[in-house]
Amino acid sequence: MDRLRIVGGNALSGSVEISGAKNAALPILFAAILSEQKSIIRNVPLLADINTTLKVLDSLGLGTLFKLENHTMEIDGSTLNAHEAPYELVSTMRASVLVLGPLLARKGIAKVSLPGGCAIGARPVDIHLMALEKLGATFTIENGYIEGHAPNGLVGAKINFPFPSVGATENTLMACVLANGKSEIHNVAREPEIVDLAIALRSMGAKISGEGSETILVEGVKSLTGMNHGVAPDRIEAATFLCAGLMTKGKVTVTGISADFMQSALDFLSQAGAKISSTKDSITAEYVKELTPLNIVTEPFPGFPTDMQAQFMALLTQANGKSIISETIFENRFMHVPELIRLGAKIKIKGNEATIEGPVKLTGATVMATDLRASACLIIAGLAAKGETFIKRVYHLDRGYEQIEQKLSQIGAKIYREKDK
Ligand code: UD1
């Protein structure tokens, strides 16, 4: 197993090109199931979760061709010959559940292993199933698998989400585009990745409007063509690099992304005292004075993203005073806290609220990455810690950050991947 070694203390400076968004690429790759033709998907990030997605698509019989040099992926929808996402794959990536909507829409049958719990909470799929049932699918749960049937096709419906779940919005949208008639989906997720999925589906001939608002309208069509789509940039990767720059009292520019993808995170960085400037396709965050503490509540988009909570927590160990972070999206998403404490952070947890006292002098230690964003948080902390920090279990990181060591080295970080002893 690999580990990361970070020698802290260097101020980061320079510019980093942002990759395609993992959370946009995953549903868009699964959307290729909807067409009998070839889809071309560009700007796909090279990540472990993308490889898992390709394995899921392969297990469904879809021919996949990944051209590594230019991040372009070709998926041939004509060879679809199965309808099951097996346990081995779903257990490594919960997002595999996103095959449900497209398979039910195209084949009228889908079987997916129940995802089970994951490190950051229980994460049930009840909203996905409720919405697909409204479209006429029926489900049985047996032997750890969900099996869905819609032998006569899906039928458009009015659906109200009890909570704007990102995955349920994506699954439902992919199901509605081939359903017979019109659908109205209320209280949906508004994340930029949903908007990107809608753009990709429209390039296949889907009739969708309202994405990015609370209600999405879909008029079902009989069939879809292949897509030709470039995946939107990764706002979480971008915000992570900006936090890393500020943590080291540096100045970092992220390119290939505009501020409207990540306004909430940028507002909080400004509020903390960072100097933020942007062009239509770049954002710069510069450390200009001691950081002030923040009071952050994670919320569905356009609120502050739960996927940036851990990285901001690392940053707030350097703010002058008491910060509070409330996590409202996932239970059990503070597993990075004991690891940050090992590096010298002063953090107390009460329920879903973490209180961070700063500024503290962090010192290098051996820490354990527990999930994807926790890994990024520990890197950020390690970059400012005195001495060497070793981060174990970096495979979490490889699920969601493309070439993070190379990108960080390029702007002055001393970060090395080595075999864990
Ligand atoms: C997606 C993102 C993830 C991000 C999250 C919230 C992908 C691949 N992953 O995850 O990085 O942290 O959005 O922005 O895009 N819930 C239910 N029942 C359901 C579905 C969800 O109770 O049927 C709950 C979940 O347990 C969780 C909350 O709703 O507490 C948010 O989940 P959701 O928005 O669905 O997140 P994901 O799509 O899993």
Tab-separated table of C-alpha atoms and ligand atoms in Angstrom:
chain	number	residue	atom	x	y	z
A	1	MET	CA	0.000	0.000	0.000
A	2	ASP	CA	1.190	3.531	-0.724
A	3	ARG	CA	1.525	6.395	1.696
A	4	LEU	CA	2.217	10.081	1.217
A	5	ARG	CA	5.125	11.879	2.836
A	6	ILE	CA	4.745	15.618	3.137
A	7	VAL	CA	7.444	17.987	4.323
A	8	GLY	CA	5.507	21.013	5.537
A	9	GLY	CA	6.397	24.659	5.536
A	10	ASN	CA	6.645	25.750	1.892
A	11	ALA	CA	4.303	28.526	0.780
A	12	LEU	CA	2.495	27.331	-2.364
A	13	SER	CA	2.595	29.623	-5.340
A	14	GLY	CA	1.517	29.218	-8.947
A	15	SER	CA	-1.241	27.870	-11.020
A	16	VAL	CA	-2.991	24.495	-11.320
A	17	GLU	CA	-5.193	23.213	-14.165
A	18	ILE	CA	-8.410	21.738	-12.802
A	19	SER	CA	-9.572	18.326	-14.066
A	20	GLY	CA	-13.070	17.274	-15.080
A	21	ALA	CA	-15.413	16.779	-12.127
A	22	LYS	CA	-15.578	13.243	-10.775
A	23	ASN	CA	-19.156	13.741	-9.608
A	24	ALA	CA	-20.236	14.985	-13.032
A	25	ALA	CA	-18.309	12.338	-14.986
A	26	LEU	CA	-19.824	9.379	-13.107
A	27	PRO	CA	-23.512	9.961	-13.955
A	28	ILE	CA	-22.588	11.123	-17.466
A	29	LEU	CA	-20.683	7.889	-18.154
A	30	PHE	CA	-23.684	5.923	-16.878
A	31	ALA	CA	-25.976	8.002	-19.110
A	32	ALA	CA	-24.267	6.400	-22.122
A	33	ILE	CA	-26.327	3.279	-21.260
A	34	LEU	CA	-29.412	5.176	-22.469
A	35	SER	CA	-28.395	5.131	-26.138
A	36	GLU	CA	-27.815	2.346	-28.636
A	37	GLN	CA	-25.160	4.482	-30.279
A	38	LYS	CA	-21.592	5.476	-29.477
A	39	SER	CA	-21.022	8.247	-26.964
A	40	ILE	CA	-17.890	10.364	-26.780
A	41	ILE	CA	-17.188	11.888	-23.386
A	42	ARG	CA	-14.297	14.341	-23.066
A	43	ASN	CA	-12.443	15.812	-20.080
A	44	VAL	CA	-12.948	12.626	-18.054
A	45	PRO	CA	-10.658	12.710	-14.991
A	46	LEU	CA	-8.332	9.727	-14.593
A	47	LEU	CA	-9.406	8.348	-11.244
A	48	ALA	CA	-10.038	5.048	-9.479
A	49	ASP	CA	-13.812	5.764	-9.396
A	50	ILE	CA	-13.787	6.218	-13.164
A	51	ASN	CA	-12.077	2.829	-13.551
A	52	THR	CA	-14.765	1.277	-11.364
A	53	THR	CA	-17.428	2.900	-13.550
A	54	LEU	CA	-15.786	1.417	-16.642
A	55	LYS	CA	-15.824	-2.008	-14.993
A	56	VAL	CA	-19.542	-1.619	-14.254
A	57	LEU	CA	-20.185	-0.616	-17.876
A	58	ASP	CA	-18.058	-3.539	-19.085
A	59	SER	CA	-20.027	-5.935	-16.889
A	60	LEU	CA	-23.172	-4.684	-18.674
A	61	GLY	CA	-21.609	-5.560	-22.031
A	62	LEU	CA	-20.909	-1.998	-23.152
A	63	GLY	CA	-17.699	-1.637	-25.087
A	64	THR	CA	-15.561	1.025	-23.449
A	65	LEU	CA	-12.433	2.587	-24.798
A	66	PHE	CA	-10.448	4.958	-22.658
A	67	LYS	CA	-7.953	7.142	-24.473
A	68	LEU	CA	-5.679	8.164	-21.645
A	69	GLU	CA	-3.762	10.929	-23.435
A	70	ASN	CA	-6.645	13.244	-23.971
A	71	HIS	CA	-9.056	12.173	-21.231
A	72	THR	CA	-11.568	11.091	-23.836
A	73	MET	CA	-13.785	8.099	-23.429
A	74	GLU	CA	-15.789	6.266	-26.018
A	75	ILE	CA	-18.690	4.050	-24.950
A	76	ASP	CA	-20.597	1.886	-27.387
A	77	GLY	CA	-24.208	1.539	-26.258
A	78	SER	CA	-25.096	-0.976	-28.976
A	79	THR	CA	-23.590	-3.944	-27.126
A	80	LEU	CA	-25.625	-3.669	-23.889
A	81	ASN	CA	-26.415	-7.282	-22.967
A	82	ALA	CA	-26.774	-7.454	-19.169
A	83	HIS	CA	-28.598	-5.618	-16.403
A	84	GLU	CA	-26.680	-6.272	-13.205
A	85	ALA	CA	-24.154	-4.197	-11.222
A	86	PRO	CA	-22.414	-6.751	-8.989
A	87	TYR	CA	-21.576	-6.456	-5.286
A	88	GLU	CA	-17.790	-6.355	-5.870
A	89	LEU	CA	-18.127	-3.124	-7.822
A	90	VAL	CA	-20.985	-1.423	-5.948
A	91	SER	CA	-19.186	-2.067	-2.653
A	92	THR	CA	-16.141	-0.121	-3.901
A	93	MET	CA	-18.227	2.711	-5.329
A	94	ARG	CA	-21.734	3.564	-4.144
A	95	ALA	CA	-22.382	5.693	-7.221
A	96	SER	CA	-22.765	2.408	-9.156
A	97	VAL	CA	-26.395	2.648	-8.038
A	98	LEU	CA	-26.722	5.216	-10.850
A	99	VAL	CA	-27.178	2.350	-13.323
A	100	LEU	CA	-30.708	1.828	-11.972
A	101	GLY	CA	-32.412	4.717	-13.801
A	102	PRO	CA	-30.707	4.230	-17.189
A	103	LEU	CA	-31.138	0.423	-17.185
A	104	LEU	CA	-34.824	0.590	-16.225
A	105	ALA	CA	-35.384	3.222	-18.900
A	106	ARG	CA	-33.622	1.310	-21.659
A	107	LYS	CA	-34.203	-2.363	-20.760
A	108	GLY	CA	-37.082	-2.321	-18.254
A	109	ILE	CA	-34.987	-4.347	-15.819
A	110	ALA	CA	-32.093	-3.570	-13.480
A	111	LYS	CA	-30.360	-5.398	-10.665
A	112	VAL	CA	-27.953	-3.603	-8.356
A	113	SER	CA	-26.286	-4.702	-5.172
A	114	LEU	CA	-27.566	-2.714	-2.167
A	115	PRO	CA	-24.775	-0.254	-1.419
A	116	GLY	CA	-24.762	-0.759	2.369
A	117	GLY	CA	-23.093	1.675	4.762
A	118	CYS	CA	-19.978	3.629	3.968
A	119	ALA	CA	-17.431	5.466	6.040
A	120	ILE	CA	-19.351	8.754	6.017
A	121	GLY	CA	-22.782	7.470	6.965
A	122	ALA	CA	-25.628	5.106	6.208
A	123	ARG	CA	-26.528	6.702	2.840
A	124	PRO	CA	-29.743	4.847	1.971
A	125	VAL	CA	-31.273	4.813	-1.537
A	126	ASP	CA	-34.940	5.122	-0.524
A	127	ILE	CA	-35.441	8.398	-2.430
A	128	HIS	CA	-34.027	6.839	-5.638
A	129	LEU	CA	-36.477	3.933	-5.337
A	130	MET	CA	-39.471	6.125	-4.412
A	131	ALA	CA	-38.937	8.273	-7.515
A	132	LEU	CA	-38.472	5.305	-9.862
A	133	GLU	CA	-41.606	3.685	-8.396
A	134	LYS	CA	-43.568	6.850	-9.247
A	135	LEU	CA	-42.448	6.265	-12.846
A	136	GLY	CA	-43.963	2.785	-12.701
A	137	ALA	CA	-41.014	0.587	-11.702
A	138	THR	CA	-41.475	-2.094	-9.052
A	139	PHE	CA	-38.694	-3.289	-6.772
A	140	THR	CA	-37.844	-6.358	-4.779
A	141	ILE	CA	-34.952	-6.582	-2.363
A	142	GLU	CA	-33.492	-10.071	-2.000
A	143	ASN	CA	-30.092	-11.572	-1.257
A	144	GLY	CA	-28.531	-8.141	-0.880
A	145	TYR	CA	-29.688	-6.988	-4.316
A	146	ILE	CA	-32.317	-4.486	-5.449
A	147	GLU	CA	-34.101	-5.719	-8.540
A	148	GLY	CA	-36.272	-3.298	-10.480
A	149	HIS	CA	-38.803	-4.095	-13.197
A	150	ALA	CA	-40.694	-1.927	-15.669
A	151	PRO	CA	-41.633	-4.465	-18.362
A	152	ASN	CA	-43.970	-2.055	-20.158
A	153	GLY	CA	-41.616	0.905	-19.924
A	154	LEU	CA	-41.571	3.853	-17.547
A	155	VAL	CA	-44.323	6.471	-17.554
A	156	GLY	CA	-43.760	10.172	-16.843
A	157	ALA	CA	-44.992	11.382	-13.437
A	158	LYS	CA	-45.000	14.192	-10.910
A	159	ILE	CA	-42.392	13.505	-8.241
A	160	ASN	CA	-41.641	15.403	-5.017
A	161	PHE	CA	-38.313	14.735	-3.349
A	162	PRO	CA	-38.373	14.876	0.475
A	163	PHE	CA	-34.726	16.045	0.309
A	164	PRO	CA	-32.724	17.269	-2.708
A	165	SER	CA	-30.548	14.152	-3.016
A	166	VAL	CA	-27.890	14.497	-5.721
A	167	GLY	CA	-27.809	10.814	-6.703
A	168	ALA	CA	-31.613	10.427	-6.644
A	169	THR	CA	-31.994	13.504	-8.869
A	170	GLU	CA	-29.526	12.008	-11.365
A	171	ASN	CA	-31.085	8.538	-11.368
A	172	THR	CA	-34.584	9.989	-11.785
A	173	LEU	CA	-33.558	12.383	-14.535
A	174	MET	CA	-31.899	9.559	-16.494
A	175	ALA	CA	-35.054	7.469	-16.098
A	176	CYS	CA	-37.470	10.255	-17.126
A	177	VAL	CA	-35.752	11.068	-20.428
A	178	LEU	CA	-36.963	7.787	-21.974
A	179	ALA	CA	-40.251	7.544	-20.033
A	180	ASN	CA	-43.524	7.809	-21.891
A	181	GLY	CA	-44.874	11.351	-21.399
A	182	LYS	CA	-44.008	14.334	-19.239
A	183	SER	CA	-42.381	14.402	-15.801
A	184	GLU	CA	-42.180	17.137	-13.199
A	185	ILE	CA	-39.548	16.586	-10.529
A	186	HIS	CA	-39.763	18.919	-7.526
A	187	ASN	CA	-37.247	19.790	-4.779
A	188	VAL	CA	-34.385	18.365	-6.832
A	189	ALA	CA	-30.666	18.890	-6.228
A	190	ARG	CA	-29.294	21.985	-7.969
A	191	GLU	CA	-25.581	21.126	-7.993
A	192	PRO	CA	-23.546	22.115	-11.088
A	193	GLU	CA	-23.028	18.382	-11.719
A	194	ILE	CA	-26.809	17.999	-12.220
A	195	VAL	CA	-26.718	20.843	-14.733
A	196	ASP	CA	-23.836	19.138	-16.544
A	197	LEU	CA	-25.757	15.861	-16.686
A	198	ALA	CA	-28.779	17.669	-18.160
A	199	ILE	CA	-26.556	19.294	-20.818
A	200	ALA	CA	-25.080	15.877	-21.688
A	201	LEU	CA	-28.546	14.312	-21.921
A	202	ARG	CA	-29.782	17.174	-24.103
A	203	SER	CA	-26.866	16.509	-26.465
A	204	MET	CA	-28.412	13.019	-26.863
A	205	GLY	CA	-31.781	14.495	-27.812
A	206	ALA	CA	-33.425	14.518	-24.371
A	207	LYS	CA	-36.015	17.195	-23.669
A	208	ILE	CA	-35.170	18.712	-20.298
A	209	SER	CA	-35.641	22.162	-18.780
A	210	GLY	CA	-35.233	23.743	-15.365
A	211	GLU	CA	-31.960	22.067	-14.325
A	212	GLY	CA	-30.190	24.179	-11.714
A	213	SER	CA	-33.548	25.228	-10.239
A	214	GLU	CA	-35.796	23.400	-7.750
A	215	THR	CA	-37.967	21.853	-10.455
A	216	ILE	CA	-36.866	19.898	-13.509
A	217	LEU	CA	-39.297	19.275	-16.371
A	218	VAL	CA	-38.759	16.384	-18.762
A	219	GLU	CA	-40.650	15.358	-21.853
A	220	GLY	CA	-39.834	11.731	-22.584
A	221	VAL	CA	-38.564	10.723	-26.035
A	222	LYS	CA	-38.604	7.267	-27.691
A	223	SER	CA	-34.836	6.946	-28.153
A	224	LEU	CA	-31.645	8.904	-27.701
A	225	THR	CA	-28.567	9.315	-29.879
A	226	GLY	CA	-25.031	8.981	-28.548
A	227	MET	CA	-23.611	12.042	-26.809
A	228	ASN	CA	-20.580	14.169	-27.464
A	229	HIS	CA	-19.904	16.008	-24.234
A	230	GLY	CA	-17.039	17.601	-22.303
A	231	VAL	CA	-17.317	17.144	-18.529
A	232	ALA	CA	-17.503	20.343	-16.409
A	233	PRO	CA	-14.557	21.233	-14.138
A	234	ASP	CA	-14.232	19.903	-10.601
A	235	ARG	CA	-15.248	22.630	-8.141
A	236	ILE	CA	-14.208	20.520	-5.153
A	237	GLU	CA	-10.719	19.932	-6.549
A	238	ALA	CA	-10.423	23.665	-7.274
A	239	ALA	CA	-11.533	24.732	-3.791
A	240	THR	CA	-9.169	22.165	-2.252
A	241	PHE	CA	-6.167	23.729	-4.030
A	242	LEU	CA	-7.231	27.237	-2.981
A	243	CYS	CA	-7.422	26.081	0.652
A	244	ALA	CA	-3.979	24.463	0.333
A	245	GLY	CA	-2.525	27.761	-0.932
A	246	LEU	CA	-4.039	29.791	1.910
A	247	MET	CA	-3.004	27.215	4.496
A	248	THR	CA	0.637	27.750	3.528
A	249	LYS	CA	0.245	31.573	3.366
A	250	GLY	CA	0.727	31.381	-0.389
A	251	LYS	CA	-1.044	32.433	-3.568
A	252	VAL	CA	-2.632	29.801	-5.810
A	253	THR	CA	-4.557	30.151	-9.061
A	254	VAL	CA	-6.839	27.429	-10.381
A	255	THR	CA	-7.531	27.477	-14.102
A	256	GLY	CA	-10.272	26.017	-16.290
A	257	ILE	CA	-13.066	26.904	-13.862
A	258	SER	CA	-15.189	29.951	-13.166
A	259	ALA	CA	-16.284	31.361	-9.820
A	260	ASP	CA	-20.002	30.632	-10.281
A	261	PHE	CA	-19.312	26.907	-9.839
A	262	MET	CA	-18.163	27.513	-6.278
A	263	GLN	CA	-19.452	30.847	-4.992
A	264	SER	CA	-20.247	29.647	-1.487
A	265	ALA	CA	-16.719	28.324	-0.822
A	266	LEU	CA	-15.208	31.524	-2.287
A	267	ASP	CA	-17.474	33.716	-0.125
A	268	PHE	CA	-16.262	31.906	2.979
A	269	LEU	CA	-12.619	32.223	1.907
A	270	SER	CA	-13.111	36.003	1.431
A	271	GLN	CA	-14.867	36.226	4.771
A	272	ALA	CA	-11.854	34.500	6.350
A	273	GLY	CA	-9.639	37.262	4.941
A	274	ALA	CA	-8.290	35.766	1.714
A	275	LYS	CA	-7.942	38.022	-1.309
A	276	ILE	CA	-9.985	36.373	-4.075
A	277	SER	CA	-9.856	37.468	-7.686
A	278	SER	CA	-11.234	35.755	-10.751
A	279	THR	CA	-11.454	35.847	-14.526
A	280	LYS	CA	-14.006	33.948	-16.582
A	281	ASP	CA	-11.885	30.798	-16.389
A	282	SER	CA	-9.577	31.168	-13.401
A	283	ILE	CA	-9.710	31.951	-9.693
A	284	THR	CA	-6.866	33.149	-7.459
A	285	ALA	CA	-6.767	33.061	-3.671
A	286	GLU	CA	-3.983	34.975	-1.946
A	287	TYR	CA	-3.066	34.991	1.723
A	288	VAL	CA	-2.818	38.637	2.779
A	289	LYS	CA	-3.496	38.648	6.529
A	290	GLU	CA	-4.155	36.372	9.455
A	291	LEU	CA	-7.351	34.394	8.854
A	292	THR	CA	-10.510	35.187	10.813
A	293	PRO	CA	-12.688	32.367	12.159
A	294	LEU	CA	-15.829	31.197	10.349
A	295	ASN	CA	-19.205	29.750	11.207
A	296	ILE	CA	-20.060	27.230	8.463
A	297	VAL	CA	-23.115	25.024	7.943
A	298	THR	CA	-22.988	22.440	5.146
A	299	GLU	CA	-26.052	22.555	2.888
A	300	PRO	CA	-27.261	21.388	-0.530
A	301	PHE	CA	-26.076	23.616	-3.416
A	302	PRO	CA	-25.952	26.643	-3.558
A	303	GLY	CA	-25.019	26.337	0.143
A	304	PHE	CA	-21.598	25.312	1.438
A	305	PRO	CA	-20.667	21.835	0.099
A	306	THR	CA	-20.185	18.958	2.533
A	307	ASP	CA	-17.356	17.798	0.233
A	308	MET	CA	-15.323	20.886	1.327
A	309	GLN	CA	-16.057	20.601	5.043
A	310	ALA	CA	-12.918	18.644	5.983
A	311	GLN	CA	-10.563	20.871	3.955
A	312	PHE	CA	-11.996	24.049	5.533
A	313	MET	CA	-11.594	22.499	8.946
A	314	ALA	CA	-7.870	22.063	8.318
A	315	LEU	CA	-7.658	25.692	7.170
A	316	LEU	CA	-9.562	27.005	10.205
A	317	THR	CA	-6.955	25.541	12.575
A	318	GLN	CA	-4.953	28.600	11.432
A	319	ALA	CA	-7.711	31.199	11.936
A	320	ASN	CA	-7.409	33.506	14.933
A	321	GLY	CA	-10.261	32.455	17.223
A	322	LYS	CA	-13.092	29.954	17.486
A	323	SER	CA	-14.725	28.576	14.307
A	324	ILE	CA	-17.789	26.360	14.204
A	325	ILE	CA	-18.632	23.861	11.451
A	326	SER	CA	-22.029	22.123	11.435
A	327	GLU	CA	-22.387	19.083	9.175
A	328	THR	CA	-26.017	18.655	8.141
A	329	ILE	CA	-25.741	16.419	5.044
A	330	PHE	CA	-23.989	13.308	6.349
A	331	GLU	CA	-23.852	11.856	9.824
A	332	ASN	CA	-20.427	10.612	10.868
A	333	ARG	CA	-18.421	12.902	8.613
A	334	PHE	CA	-15.924	14.076	11.246
A	335	MET	CA	-13.535	11.157	11.045
A	336	HIS	CA	-10.714	13.468	10.057
A	337	VAL	CA	-10.964	15.230	13.437
A	338	PRO	CA	-8.962	12.732	15.542
A	339	GLU	CA	-6.311	12.727	12.782
A	340	LEU	CA	-6.138	16.548	12.730
A	341	ILE	CA	-5.790	16.443	16.518
A	342	ARG	CA	-2.765	14.143	16.074
A	343	LEU	CA	-1.215	16.968	14.059
A	344	GLY	CA	-1.862	19.448	16.888
A	345	ALA	CA	-5.342	20.821	16.065
A	346	LYS	CA	-7.677	21.866	18.898
A	347	ILE	CA	-11.112	20.603	17.858
A	348	LYS	CA	-14.109	19.522	19.927
A	349	ILE	CA	-17.114	17.676	18.528
A	350	LYS	CA	-20.632	17.850	19.951
A	351	GLY	CA	-23.260	16.099	17.857
A	352	ASN	CA	-22.964	17.406	14.312
A	353	GLU	CA	-20.997	20.485	15.365
A	354	ALA	CA	-17.212	20.856	15.460
A	355	THR	CA	-15.556	23.755	17.283
A	356	ILE	CA	-12.087	24.613	16.048
A	357	GLU	CA	-9.735	26.794	18.122
A	358	GLY	CA	-7.002	28.577	16.272
A	359	PRO	CA	-4.390	29.442	15.471
A	360	VAL	CA	-2.354	26.361	16.450
A	361	LYS	CA	1.124	25.289	15.431
A	362	LEU	CA	0.716	21.992	13.612
A	363	THR	CA	3.508	19.422	13.794
A	364	GLY	CA	4.044	16.451	11.466
A	365	ALA	CA	2.810	12.992	12.490
A	366	THR	CA	1.582	9.734	10.971
A	367	VAL	CA	-2.140	9.934	10.199
A	368	MET	CA	-4.743	7.762	8.551
A	369	ALA	CA	-6.955	8.868	5.659
A	370	THR	CA	-10.496	7.605	6.281
A	371	ASP	CA	-12.308	8.833	3.182
A	372	LEU	CA	-11.725	10.883	0.069
A	373	ARG	CA	-12.157	14.426	1.387
A	374	ALA	CA	-10.584	13.537	4.747
A	375	SER	CA	-7.436	12.638	2.779
A	376	ALA	CA	-7.409	16.094	1.175
A	377	CYS	CA	-7.877	17.718	4.581
A	378	LEU	CA	-4.859	15.854	5.974
A	379	ILE	CA	-2.716	16.894	3.004
A	380	ILE	CA	-3.680	20.541	3.580
A	381	ALA	CA	-2.791	20.245	7.263
A	382	GLY	CA	0.475	18.420	6.466
A	383	LEU	CA	1.541	21.178	4.070
A	384	ALA	CA	1.525	23.682	6.962
A	385	ALA	CA	2.800	21.341	9.685
A	386	LYS	CA	6.359	21.563	10.957
A	387	GLY	CA	8.368	18.507	9.939
A	388	GLU	CA	7.177	15.369	8.157
A	389	THR	CA	3.601	14.102	7.906
A	390	PHE	CA	2.876	10.582	6.694
A	391	ILE	CA	-0.617	9.892	5.357
A	392	LYS	CA	-1.628	6.246	5.216
A	393	ARG	CA	-4.409	4.685	3.113
A	394	VAL	CA	-4.040	7.108	0.216
A	395	TYR	CA	-6.168	4.901	-2.024
A	396	HIS	CA	-9.093	7.040	-0.860
A	397	LEU	CA	-7.381	10.020	-2.468
A	398	ASP	CA	-6.926	8.237	-5.781
A	399	ARG	CA	-10.712	7.856	-6.012
A	400	GLY	CA	-11.205	11.574	-6.480
A	401	TYR	CA	-8.083	13.699	-7.097
A	402	GLU	CA	-6.231	13.317	-10.380
A	403	GLN	CA	-2.435	13.538	-9.988
A	404	ILE	CA	-2.688	15.492	-6.779
A	405	GLU	CA	0.981	15.063	-5.814
A	406	GLN	CA	2.152	16.232	-9.244
A	407	LYS	CA	-0.187	19.216	-9.194
A	408	LEU	CA	0.883	20.200	-5.670
A	409	SER	CA	4.600	19.693	-6.442
A	410	GLN	CA	4.199	21.979	-9.432
A	411	ILE	CA	3.238	24.847	-7.100
A	412	GLY	CA	5.993	24.215	-4.578
A	413	ALA	CA	4.766	21.489	-2.213
A	414	LYS	CA	7.140	18.830	-0.956
A	415	ILE	CA	4.916	15.795	-1.287
A	416	TYR	CA	6.050	12.274	-2.165
A	417	ARG	CA	4.283	8.977	-2.709
A	418	GLU	CA	6.165	6.026	-1.276
A	419	LYS	CA	5.570	2.420	-0.276
A	420	ASP	CA	4.116	2.141	3.192
A	421	LYS	CA	6.474	0.312	5.504
B	1	UD1	C1	-23.270	13.056	-3.917
B	1	UD1	C2	-21.782	13.174	-4.189
B	1	UD1	C3	-21.015	13.333	-2.883
B	1	UD1	C4	-21.584	14.503	-2.078
B	1	UD1	C5	-23.092	14.385	-1.918
B	1	UD1	C6	-23.731	15.598	-1.251
B	1	UD1	C7	-21.506	11.854	-6.196
B	1	UD1	C8	-20.965	10.623	-6.819
B	1	UD1	N1	-21.361	11.960	-4.862
B	1	UD1	O1	-23.479	11.884	-3.148
B	1	UD1	O2	-19.647	13.555	-3.181
B	1	UD1	O3	-20.986	14.513	-0.793
B	1	UD1	O4	-23.714	14.231	-3.215
B	1	UD1	O5	-23.418	16.752	-1.953
B	1	UD1	O6	-22.006	12.743	-6.858
B	1	UD1	N2	-30.199	10.190	1.243
B	1	UD1	C9	-31.256	9.440	1.720
B	1	UD1	N3	-31.938	8.645	0.832
B	1	UD1	C10	-31.603	8.590	-0.496
B	1	UD1	C11	-30.523	9.359	-0.966
B	1	UD1	C12	-29.844	10.161	-0.071
B	1	UD1	O7	-31.573	9.481	2.911
B	1	UD1	O8	-32.268	7.841	-1.243
B	1	UD1	C13	-29.420	11.018	2.209
B	1	UD1	C14	-27.975	10.517	2.322
B	1	UD1	O9	-27.858	9.464	3.244
B	1	UD1	C15	-27.245	11.754	2.767
B	1	UD1	C16	-28.006	12.871	2.067
B	1	UD1	O10	-29.270	12.330	1.692
B	1	UD1	O11	-27.332	11.922	4.161
B	1	UD1	C17	-27.312	13.417	0.837
B	1	UD1	O12	-27.141	12.381	-0.099
B	1	UD1	P1	-27.070	12.609	-1.683
B	1	UD1	O13	-27.334	14.041	-2.000
B	1	UD1	O14	-27.930	11.569	-2.310
B	1	UD1	O15	-25.551	12.296	-1.959
B	1	UD1	P2	-24.945	11.263	-3.000
B	1	UD1	O16	-25.654	11.366	-4.297
B	1	UD1	O17	-24.799	9.939	-2.349
